[in-house]
Amino acid sequence: MITTDILIIGAGPTGLFAVFEAGLLKLKCHIIDALPQPGGQLTELYPKKPIFDIPGFPSINAGALVDNLMEQIKQFQPGFTLGETAQTLKKLEDGTFEVITNKGTVHHAKAVAIAGGLGTFEPRKPALDNLADYEENGVEYFIKEPEHFRNKKVVIAGGGDSALDWSIFLTDIASDVTLIHRRNEFRGALDSVEKVQALKDQGKIHMVTPAEVRGLKGDGKLTAITVEKDGEIYDLETDYFIPLFGLTPKLGDIANWGLEIEKNAIVVNNALDYQTNIPGVYAIGDVNTYPGKLKLILCGFHEATLMCQSVYNMLNPGKKFVLKYTTVSGIDGFDGSRKEAEKAVVKKID
Ligand SMILES: Cc1cc2nc3c(=O)[nH]c(=O)nc-3n(C[C@H](O)[C@H](O)[C@H](O)COP(=O)(O)OP(=O)(O)OC[C@H]3O[C@@H](n4cnc5c(N)ncnc54)[C@H](O)[C@@H]3O)c2cc1C
């Protein structure tokens, strides 16, 4: 049996950063993730995509951000149960929790933080008769390794951030990038829409709107797609068709744990500490919902921080917690403490 202070379900950025914040409060963490590696959506869906809204990083690739988070939490030695899904949650008589995975691993914790993101990753697929024949033979739903598309003809379909971001990114890699969307307007960030428009004007992206993909052609391997635009139907040669229509969120077993759920997300008390309707069970990051919720990495970091403070207060009733900045308090085992910083300054002045 694995015993810890906070059991975190989900090793996405939110779950990983929670380990750091808990570590500052001397709380031990253990993380369970269904995937074989940490990083959540960043590793699974877009490891090579740059992210521009992480404070202090004008641009950082998703994979590098996960590497940095792993480096940052190493000092607190979290435990990992990877490749296993948290299946059952039971509150024990003494108020602690037991979580058992699909492989039977038993975890015991004083508090549980669900950082399950979107749950299991199920891409929304286009309704095309022979789609299954071409999956992994030219039809892809995720771009894990952009180099795979080097010097290839690529057609991306969709109108959201994923479709726009990947179309922009692949212009430097693929020999030909076409973006197809059923409307003339895109749902993604204005900045990305403007970049795509500029690339279209430079002839680097072919934009086909409003249009829909009606069929797939090839002989075992995809060679063309059938497109309908303005009532006209024609074939477009391509090596890859990448429909990026978003993911169907599936909470899976978590939905049966007696938590208050709204539109596939766990309702939390955001005025206080991101606790759910089960005291001692928190939900942080993309998995939760509250008025004004934003599914962003930095919001998950904030929620993880407040969750840890709440767990500390719950486990140390009556003990006054004094918030200190890490530059002042230092971090055990980490040479970023005030003394070390002062020594460095003195050295520089010398
Ligand atoms: C293409 C794309 C681009 C994006 N770009 C940006 C961006 O530029 N900036 C930004 O801030 N955000 C961006 N996002 C959103 C960002 O990725 C999410 O907000 C972030 O990943 C949420 O982190 P999380 O840790 O809450 O959840 P996730 O990253 O979804 O991680 C959740 C983890 O929980 C695991 N899990 C779920 N259920 C269980 C279970 N029962 N047992 C075990 N494990 C479980 C999953 O396997 C997963 O690994 C983007 C998203 C996409 C799809």
Short mmCIF file of C-alpha atoms and ligand atoms in Angstrom, two decimals:
data_model
loop_
_atom_site.label_atom_id
_atom_site.label_comp_id
_atom_site.label_asym_id
_atom_site.label_seq_id
_atom_site.Cartn_x
_atom_site.Cartn_y
_atom_site.Cartn_z
CA MET A 1 0.00 0.00 0.00
CA ILE A 2 1.22 3.51 -0.88
CA THR A 3 0.76 6.12 1.88
CA THR A 4 1.07 9.86 1.43
CA ASP A 5 -0.26 13.24 2.59
CA ILE A 6 -1.83 14.41 -0.67
CA LEU A 7 -2.74 11.91 -3.36
CA ILE A 8 -2.86 13.72 -6.70
CA ILE A 9 -4.84 12.14 -9.52
CA GLY A 10 -3.39 13.43 -12.78
CA ALA A 11 0.22 14.26 -13.69
CA GLY A 12 -0.61 17.18 -15.96
CA PRO A 13 0.96 20.60 -15.27
CA THR A 14 -1.54 21.27 -12.47
CA GLY A 15 -0.82 18.03 -10.63
CA LEU A 16 2.94 18.45 -11.05
CA PHE A 17 2.99 22.02 -9.75
CA ALA A 18 0.84 20.96 -6.78
CA VAL A 19 3.76 18.76 -5.68
CA PHE A 20 6.00 21.82 -5.51
CA GLU A 21 3.54 23.92 -3.52
CA ALA A 22 2.86 21.00 -1.17
CA GLY A 23 6.61 20.46 -0.77
CA LEU A 24 7.06 24.04 0.44
CA LEU A 25 4.58 23.19 3.21
CA LYS A 26 6.39 19.91 3.98
CA LEU A 27 3.49 17.84 2.65
CA LYS A 28 4.38 14.63 0.76
CA CYS A 29 2.66 13.86 -2.54
CA HIS A 30 2.05 10.82 -4.68
CA ILE A 31 0.68 11.10 -8.24
CA ILE A 32 -1.40 8.60 -10.21
CA ASP A 33 -1.75 8.96 -13.98
CA ALA A 34 -3.43 6.76 -16.55
CA LEU A 35 -0.74 7.67 -19.08
CA PRO A 36 2.72 6.10 -18.97
CA GLN A 37 4.43 9.50 -18.71
CA PRO A 38 3.81 12.78 -16.86
CA GLY A 39 2.67 15.98 -18.58
CA GLY A 40 -1.02 15.45 -19.31
CA GLN A 41 -2.28 17.24 -22.43
CA LEU A 42 1.11 18.91 -22.95
CA THR A 43 2.92 15.62 -23.46
CA GLU A 44 0.07 13.71 -25.02
CA LEU A 45 -1.40 16.30 -27.38
CA TYR A 46 1.13 19.02 -28.18
CA PRO A 47 4.66 18.38 -26.85
CA LYS A 48 6.36 20.47 -29.56
CA LYS A 49 3.91 23.38 -29.59
CA PRO A 50 5.18 26.64 -28.12
CA ILE A 51 3.17 28.12 -25.24
CA PHE A 52 3.23 31.90 -24.90
CA ASP A 53 1.29 32.56 -21.70
CA ILE A 54 3.43 31.06 -18.96
CA PRO A 55 4.62 33.97 -16.80
CA GLY A 56 8.34 34.56 -17.19
CA PHE A 57 8.63 32.51 -20.39
CA PRO A 58 7.97 34.54 -23.55
CA SER A 59 7.83 31.17 -25.32
CA ILE A 60 8.32 27.64 -24.10
CA ASN A 61 7.58 24.33 -25.80
CA ALA A 62 5.01 22.23 -23.95
CA GLY A 63 7.48 19.35 -23.56
CA ALA A 64 10.13 21.66 -22.10
CA LEU A 65 7.62 23.07 -19.61
CA VAL A 66 6.87 19.54 -18.39
CA ASP A 67 10.62 18.81 -18.11
CA ASN A 68 11.05 22.01 -16.07
CA LEU A 69 8.15 21.12 -13.77
CA MET A 70 9.64 17.65 -13.21
CA GLU A 71 13.00 19.27 -12.41
CA GLN A 72 11.33 21.73 -10.02
CA ILE A 73 9.56 18.98 -8.02
CA LYS A 74 12.46 16.50 -7.98
CA GLN A 75 13.68 17.95 -4.67
CA PHE A 76 10.41 16.89 -2.97
CA GLN A 77 10.66 13.28 -4.20
CA PRO A 78 7.06 12.63 -5.14
CA GLY A 79 5.94 9.07 -5.79
CA PHE A 80 4.38 8.08 -9.12
CA THR A 81 1.92 5.38 -10.10
CA LEU A 82 1.97 5.74 -13.90
CA GLY A 83 -0.03 3.81 -16.49
CA GLU A 84 -2.83 3.15 -14.00
CA THR A 85 -6.28 4.74 -13.72
CA ALA A 86 -7.71 5.79 -10.36
CA GLN A 87 -10.87 3.71 -10.23
CA THR A 88 -12.42 3.93 -6.76
CA LEU A 89 -12.36 6.48 -3.94
CA LYS A 90 -13.45 5.62 -0.41
CA LYS A 91 -13.52 7.89 2.63
CA LEU A 92 -12.41 5.85 5.65
CA GLU A 93 -13.82 6.20 9.17
CA ASP A 94 -10.84 8.28 10.35
CA GLY A 95 -11.47 10.83 7.56
CA THR A 96 -8.57 9.67 5.36
CA PHE A 97 -8.98 8.26 1.85
CA GLU A 98 -8.33 5.05 -0.03
CA VAL A 99 -7.94 5.16 -3.80
CA ILE A 100 -7.54 1.95 -5.80
CA THR A 101 -6.42 1.84 -9.44
CA ASN A 102 -7.59 -0.39 -12.28
CA LYS A 103 -4.50 -2.53 -11.64
CA GLY A 104 -5.34 -2.94 -7.96
CA THR A 105 -2.68 -0.60 -6.50
CA VAL A 106 -3.97 0.70 -3.16
CA HIS A 107 -3.19 4.30 -2.14
CA HIS A 108 -3.90 5.80 1.26
CA ALA A 109 -3.90 9.60 1.75
CA LYS A 110 -4.94 12.35 4.13
CA ALA A 111 -6.31 14.42 1.24
CA VAL A 112 -7.04 13.81 -2.43
CA ALA A 113 -6.51 16.36 -5.21
CA ILE A 114 -8.15 15.43 -8.49
CA ALA A 115 -6.15 17.05 -11.31
CA GLY A 116 -7.62 14.82 -13.99
CA GLY A 117 -7.86 17.47 -16.73
CA LEU A 118 -10.08 16.30 -19.52
CA GLY A 119 -10.01 12.74 -18.24
CA THR A 120 -9.29 10.25 -20.96
CA PHE A 121 -8.41 11.65 -24.35
CA GLU A 122 -11.06 10.91 -26.98
CA PRO A 123 -10.75 12.96 -30.16
CA ARG A 124 -13.96 14.09 -31.89
CA LYS A 125 -13.93 12.36 -35.27
CA PRO A 126 -15.45 13.47 -38.57
CA ALA A 127 -18.37 11.39 -39.86
CA LEU A 128 -16.66 9.73 -42.82
CA ASP A 129 -17.58 6.20 -43.92
CA ASN A 130 -14.11 4.72 -44.35
CA LEU A 131 -12.38 6.76 -41.62
CA ALA A 132 -11.24 3.70 -39.65
CA ASP A 133 -9.43 2.32 -42.75
CA TYR A 134 -7.11 5.33 -42.81
CA GLU A 135 -6.51 5.90 -39.09
CA GLU A 136 -2.73 5.80 -38.67
CA ASN A 137 -2.53 5.38 -42.47
CA GLY A 138 -2.78 9.08 -43.22
CA VAL A 139 -5.45 10.20 -40.73
CA GLU A 140 -4.05 11.54 -37.44
CA TYR A 141 -5.86 13.13 -34.51
CA PHE A 142 -2.82 14.31 -32.54
CA ILE A 143 0.53 15.75 -33.60
CA LYS A 144 3.09 14.26 -31.28
CA GLU A 145 6.12 14.50 -33.55
CA PRO A 146 5.95 17.33 -36.12
CA GLU A 147 9.03 15.93 -37.93
CA HIS A 148 6.78 13.07 -39.03
CA PHE A 149 5.22 15.57 -41.46
CA ARG A 150 8.47 16.94 -42.89
CA ASN A 151 8.14 17.55 -46.64
CA LYS A 152 4.65 16.00 -46.67
CA LYS A 153 1.36 17.39 -47.89
CA VAL A 154 -0.89 18.03 -44.92
CA VAL A 155 -4.57 18.98 -44.68
CA ILE A 156 -5.75 20.21 -41.29
CA ALA A 157 -9.48 20.61 -40.58
CA GLY A 158 -11.00 22.66 -37.76
CA GLY A 159 -11.63 26.19 -36.60
CA GLY A 160 -10.20 26.30 -33.06
CA ASP A 161 -6.81 27.00 -31.53
CA SER A 162 -5.41 23.55 -32.27
CA ALA A 163 -6.17 23.76 -35.99
CA LEU A 164 -4.79 27.31 -36.25
CA ASP A 165 -1.68 26.74 -34.12
CA TRP A 166 -0.69 23.56 -35.91
CA SER A 167 -1.32 25.05 -39.35
CA ILE A 168 1.05 27.90 -38.45
CA PHE A 169 3.65 25.56 -36.93
CA LEU A 170 3.66 23.09 -39.83
CA THR A 171 4.29 25.73 -42.51
CA ASP A 172 8.01 25.47 -41.66
CA ILE A 173 7.99 21.67 -41.84
CA ALA A 174 5.42 20.32 -44.29
CA SER A 175 5.78 20.84 -48.04
CA ASP A 176 2.18 21.96 -48.30
CA VAL A 177 -0.34 23.03 -45.62
CA THR A 178 -4.07 23.35 -46.29
CA LEU A 179 -6.52 24.50 -43.61
CA ILE A 180 -10.15 23.57 -44.16
CA HIS A 181 -12.97 24.94 -42.01
CA ARG A 182 -16.71 24.75 -42.46
CA ARG A 183 -17.14 28.45 -41.67
CA ASN A 184 -15.36 31.59 -42.79
CA GLU A 185 -14.82 32.64 -39.13
CA PHE A 186 -12.42 30.87 -36.76
CA ARG A 187 -13.01 30.30 -33.02
CA GLY A 188 -9.32 30.50 -32.06
CA ALA A 189 -7.29 33.36 -30.60
CA LEU A 190 -7.37 36.54 -32.70
CA ASP A 191 -3.57 36.61 -32.85
CA SER A 192 -3.49 33.10 -34.36
CA VAL A 193 -6.23 33.98 -36.85
CA GLU A 194 -4.19 37.00 -37.96
CA LYS A 195 -1.02 34.88 -38.29
CA VAL A 196 -2.88 32.32 -40.44
CA GLN A 197 -4.27 35.13 -42.61
CA ALA A 198 -0.75 36.56 -43.06
CA LEU A 199 0.62 33.11 -44.00
CA LYS A 200 -2.24 32.69 -46.46
CA ASP A 201 -1.36 36.05 -48.04
CA GLN A 202 2.28 34.88 -48.35
CA GLY A 203 1.06 31.69 -50.06
CA LYS A 204 2.33 29.48 -47.21
CA ILE A 205 -1.10 28.18 -46.14
CA HIS A 206 -3.95 27.31 -48.48
CA MET A 207 -7.20 28.21 -46.77
CA VAL A 208 -10.36 26.47 -47.95
CA THR A 209 -13.47 27.98 -46.33
CA PRO A 210 -16.34 27.45 -45.95
CA ALA A 211 -15.82 23.83 -46.90
CA GLU A 212 -16.17 20.31 -45.55
CA VAL A 213 -14.29 17.06 -46.09
CA ARG A 214 -16.70 14.49 -47.56
CA GLY A 215 -14.50 11.47 -48.24
CA LEU A 216 -11.11 9.79 -48.02
CA LYS A 217 -9.32 8.10 -50.92
CA GLY A 218 -6.29 5.88 -51.22
CA ASP A 219 -5.16 2.32 -51.45
CA GLY A 220 -4.40 1.28 -47.89
CA LYS A 221 -2.60 4.62 -47.43
CA LEU A 222 -4.38 7.96 -47.79
CA THR A 223 -3.64 9.79 -51.06
CA ALA A 224 -6.49 12.31 -51.34
CA ILE A 225 -9.52 13.76 -49.62
CA THR A 226 -12.81 14.77 -51.21
CA VAL A 227 -13.81 18.35 -50.43
CA GLU A 228 -17.16 20.12 -50.85
CA LYS A 229 -16.98 23.90 -51.28
CA ASP A 230 -19.73 26.17 -52.60
CA GLY A 231 -21.67 23.13 -53.84
CA GLU A 232 -18.68 21.91 -55.88
CA ILE A 233 -17.07 18.56 -55.03
CA TYR A 234 -13.43 17.87 -55.86
CA ASP A 235 -10.44 15.78 -54.74
CA LEU A 236 -7.39 17.26 -53.04
CA GLU A 237 -4.15 15.25 -53.00
CA THR A 238 -2.58 14.89 -49.58
CA ASP A 239 -0.36 12.62 -47.51
CA TYR A 240 -2.09 13.41 -44.21
CA PHE A 241 -5.54 14.50 -43.08
CA ILE A 242 -5.55 15.87 -39.53
CA PRO A 243 -9.05 16.67 -38.22
CA LEU A 244 -8.61 18.78 -35.07
CA PHE A 245 -12.20 19.04 -33.84
CA GLY A 246 -11.38 18.94 -30.13
CA LEU A 247 -11.62 16.23 -27.54
CA THR A 248 -14.67 14.62 -26.03
CA PRO A 249 -14.12 14.95 -22.29
CA LYS A 250 -14.66 11.70 -20.42
CA LEU A 251 -14.36 11.77 -16.66
CA GLY A 252 -14.61 7.99 -16.52
CA ASP A 253 -14.73 6.40 -13.07
CA ILE A 254 -14.30 9.74 -11.27
CA ALA A 255 -17.90 10.54 -12.25
CA ASN A 256 -19.09 7.73 -9.94
CA TRP A 257 -17.37 8.98 -6.78
CA GLY A 258 -20.31 10.99 -5.44
CA LEU A 259 -18.86 14.32 -6.55
CA GLU A 260 -21.06 17.15 -7.77
CA ILE A 261 -20.59 17.20 -11.53
CA GLU A 262 -21.67 19.86 -14.00
CA LYS A 263 -21.10 19.47 -17.73
CA ASN A 264 -18.41 16.82 -17.23
CA ALA A 265 -16.47 18.91 -14.71
CA ILE A 266 -16.28 18.78 -10.91
CA VAL A 267 -17.96 21.63 -9.07
CA VAL A 268 -15.61 23.29 -6.52
CA ASN A 269 -15.67 26.07 -3.99
CA ASN A 270 -13.53 28.63 -5.79
CA ALA A 271 -14.18 31.34 -3.21
CA LEU A 272 -12.04 29.38 -0.78
CA ASP A 273 -9.86 26.44 -1.70
CA TYR A 274 -11.13 24.37 -4.67
CA GLN A 275 -12.62 21.74 -2.38
CA THR A 276 -15.41 19.57 -3.77
CA ASN A 277 -18.65 18.54 -2.04
CA ILE A 278 -16.61 15.78 -0.32
CA PRO A 279 -14.51 17.46 2.42
CA GLY A 280 -10.84 16.59 1.94
CA VAL A 281 -11.27 15.98 -1.80
CA TYR A 282 -10.18 18.85 -4.04
CA ALA A 283 -10.42 19.33 -7.82
CA ILE A 284 -7.88 21.57 -9.56
CA GLY A 285 -7.02 22.48 -13.14
CA ASP A 286 -9.09 21.70 -16.22
CA VAL A 287 -11.14 19.09 -14.35
CA ASN A 288 -13.07 21.58 -12.20
CA THR A 289 -15.74 24.17 -12.82
CA TYR A 290 -16.86 27.37 -11.11
CA PRO A 291 -18.19 30.74 -12.28
CA GLY A 292 -15.63 32.33 -14.59
CA LYS A 293 -13.48 29.18 -14.95
CA LEU A 294 -10.68 29.38 -17.53
CA LYS A 295 -8.98 26.20 -18.73
CA LEU A 296 -5.43 27.54 -18.73
CA ILE A 297 -2.20 26.20 -17.29
CA LEU A 298 -1.56 29.26 -15.14
CA CYS A 299 -5.06 29.01 -13.64
CA GLY A 300 -4.29 25.40 -12.68
CA PHE A 301 -1.07 26.57 -10.97
CA HIS A 302 -3.03 29.10 -8.91
CA GLU A 303 -5.66 26.55 -7.92
CA ALA A 304 -2.98 24.03 -6.92
CA THR A 305 -1.39 26.65 -4.64
CA LEU A 306 -4.61 27.43 -2.77
CA MET A 307 -5.46 23.73 -2.51
CA CYS A 308 -2.14 23.01 -0.77
CA GLN A 309 -2.64 25.84 1.72
CA SER A 310 -6.08 24.44 2.52
CA VAL A 311 -4.74 20.92 3.08
CA TYR A 312 -2.01 22.34 5.34
CA ASN A 313 -4.63 24.16 7.43
CA MET A 314 -6.83 21.06 7.56
CA LEU A 315 -3.95 18.88 8.78
CA ASN A 316 -2.59 21.48 11.20
CA PRO A 317 -5.68 22.92 12.92
CA GLY A 318 -4.92 25.93 15.09
CA LYS A 319 -1.37 26.25 13.76
CA LYS A 320 -0.88 29.66 12.26
CA PHE A 321 0.52 29.51 8.76
CA VAL A 322 2.77 32.41 7.84
CA LEU A 323 3.17 32.89 4.12
CA LYS A 324 6.82 33.39 3.18
CA TYR A 325 8.27 33.93 -0.26
CA THR A 326 10.63 31.14 -1.34
CA THR A 327 13.39 33.70 -1.85
CA VAL A 328 13.13 34.47 1.89
CA SER A 329 12.29 31.06 3.38
CA GLY A 330 14.39 29.01 0.95
CA ILE A 331 13.56 25.49 -0.09
CA ASP A 332 15.06 22.54 1.78
CA GLY A 333 17.78 20.91 -0.26
CA PHE A 334 17.70 23.71 -2.81
CA ASP A 335 20.47 26.28 -3.01
CA GLY A 336 18.07 29.09 -3.88
CA SER A 337 17.73 30.12 -0.22
CA ARG A 338 18.30 33.68 0.96
CA LYS A 339 21.69 32.76 2.42
CA GLU A 340 22.84 31.26 -0.87
CA ALA A 341 21.49 34.26 -2.78
CA GLU A 342 23.27 36.63 -0.41
CA LYS A 343 26.51 34.65 -0.77
CA ALA A 344 26.19 34.91 -4.56
CA VAL A 345 25.65 38.68 -4.36
CA VAL A 346 28.65 39.08 -2.03
CA LYS A 347 30.80 37.03 -4.43
CA LYS A 348 29.73 39.23 -7.33
CA ILE A 349 30.55 42.41 -5.40
CA ASP A 350 33.96 41.00 -4.38
C1 LIG B 1 -3.66 21.97 -28.54
C2 LIG B 1 -3.76 22.65 -27.19
C3 LIG B 1 -3.04 23.80 -26.98
C4 LIG B 1 -3.10 24.44 -25.72
N1 LIG B 1 -2.36 25.56 -25.54
C5 LIG B 1 -2.37 26.17 -24.33
C6 LIG B 1 -1.61 27.35 -24.09
O1 LIG B 1 -0.93 27.84 -25.00
N2 LIG B 1 -1.65 27.90 -22.85
C7 LIG B 1 -2.41 27.38 -21.81
O2 LIG B 1 -2.39 27.90 -20.70
N3 LIG B 1 -3.16 26.26 -22.03
C8 LIG B 1 -3.16 25.65 -23.24
N4 LIG B 1 -3.92 24.53 -23.43
C9 LIG B 1 -4.72 24.02 -22.31
C10 LIG B 1 -3.81 23.28 -21.30
O3 LIG B 1 -3.16 22.21 -21.97
C11 LIG B 1 -4.65 22.76 -20.15
O4 LIG B 1 -5.25 23.86 -19.48
C12 LIG B 1 -3.76 21.98 -19.16
O5 LIG B 1 -3.19 20.85 -19.77
C13 LIG B 1 -4.58 21.55 -17.95
O6 LIG B 1 -3.71 20.86 -17.10
P1 LIG B 1 -4.24 19.79 -16.06
O7 LIG B 1 -3.04 19.33 -15.32
O8 LIG B 1 -5.38 20.38 -15.30
O9 LIG B 1 -4.86 18.61 -16.93
P2 LIG B 1 -4.24 17.68 -18.08
O10 LIG B 1 -3.09 18.31 -18.74
O11 LIG B 1 -5.40 17.30 -18.93
O12 LIG B 1 -3.73 16.40 -17.29
C14 LIG B 1 -4.65 15.56 -16.65
C15 LIG B 1 -4.04 14.19 -16.44
O13 LIG B 1 -4.92 13.42 -15.62
C16 LIG B 1 -4.91 12.08 -16.05
N5 LIG B 1 -6.12 11.40 -15.59
C17 LIG B 1 -7.41 11.74 -15.83
N6 LIG B 1 -8.25 10.92 -15.20
C18 LIG B 1 -7.47 10.02 -14.52
C19 LIG B 1 -7.74 8.92 -13.67
N7 LIG B 1 -8.98 8.55 -13.35
N8 LIG B 1 -6.68 8.22 -13.18
C20 LIG B 1 -5.41 8.56 -13.50
N9 LIG B 1 -5.11 9.61 -14.27
C21 LIG B 1 -6.11 10.33 -14.79
C22 LIG B 1 -4.80 12.19 -17.56
O14 LIG B 1 -4.24 10.99 -18.10
C23 LIG B 1 -3.87 13.40 -17.73
O15 LIG B 1 -2.52 13.02 -17.86
C24 LIG B 1 -3.90 23.90 -24.68
C25 LIG B 1 -4.63 22.72 -24.90
C26 LIG B 1 -4.58 22.10 -26.15
C27 LIG B 1 -5.35 20.83 -26.37
#
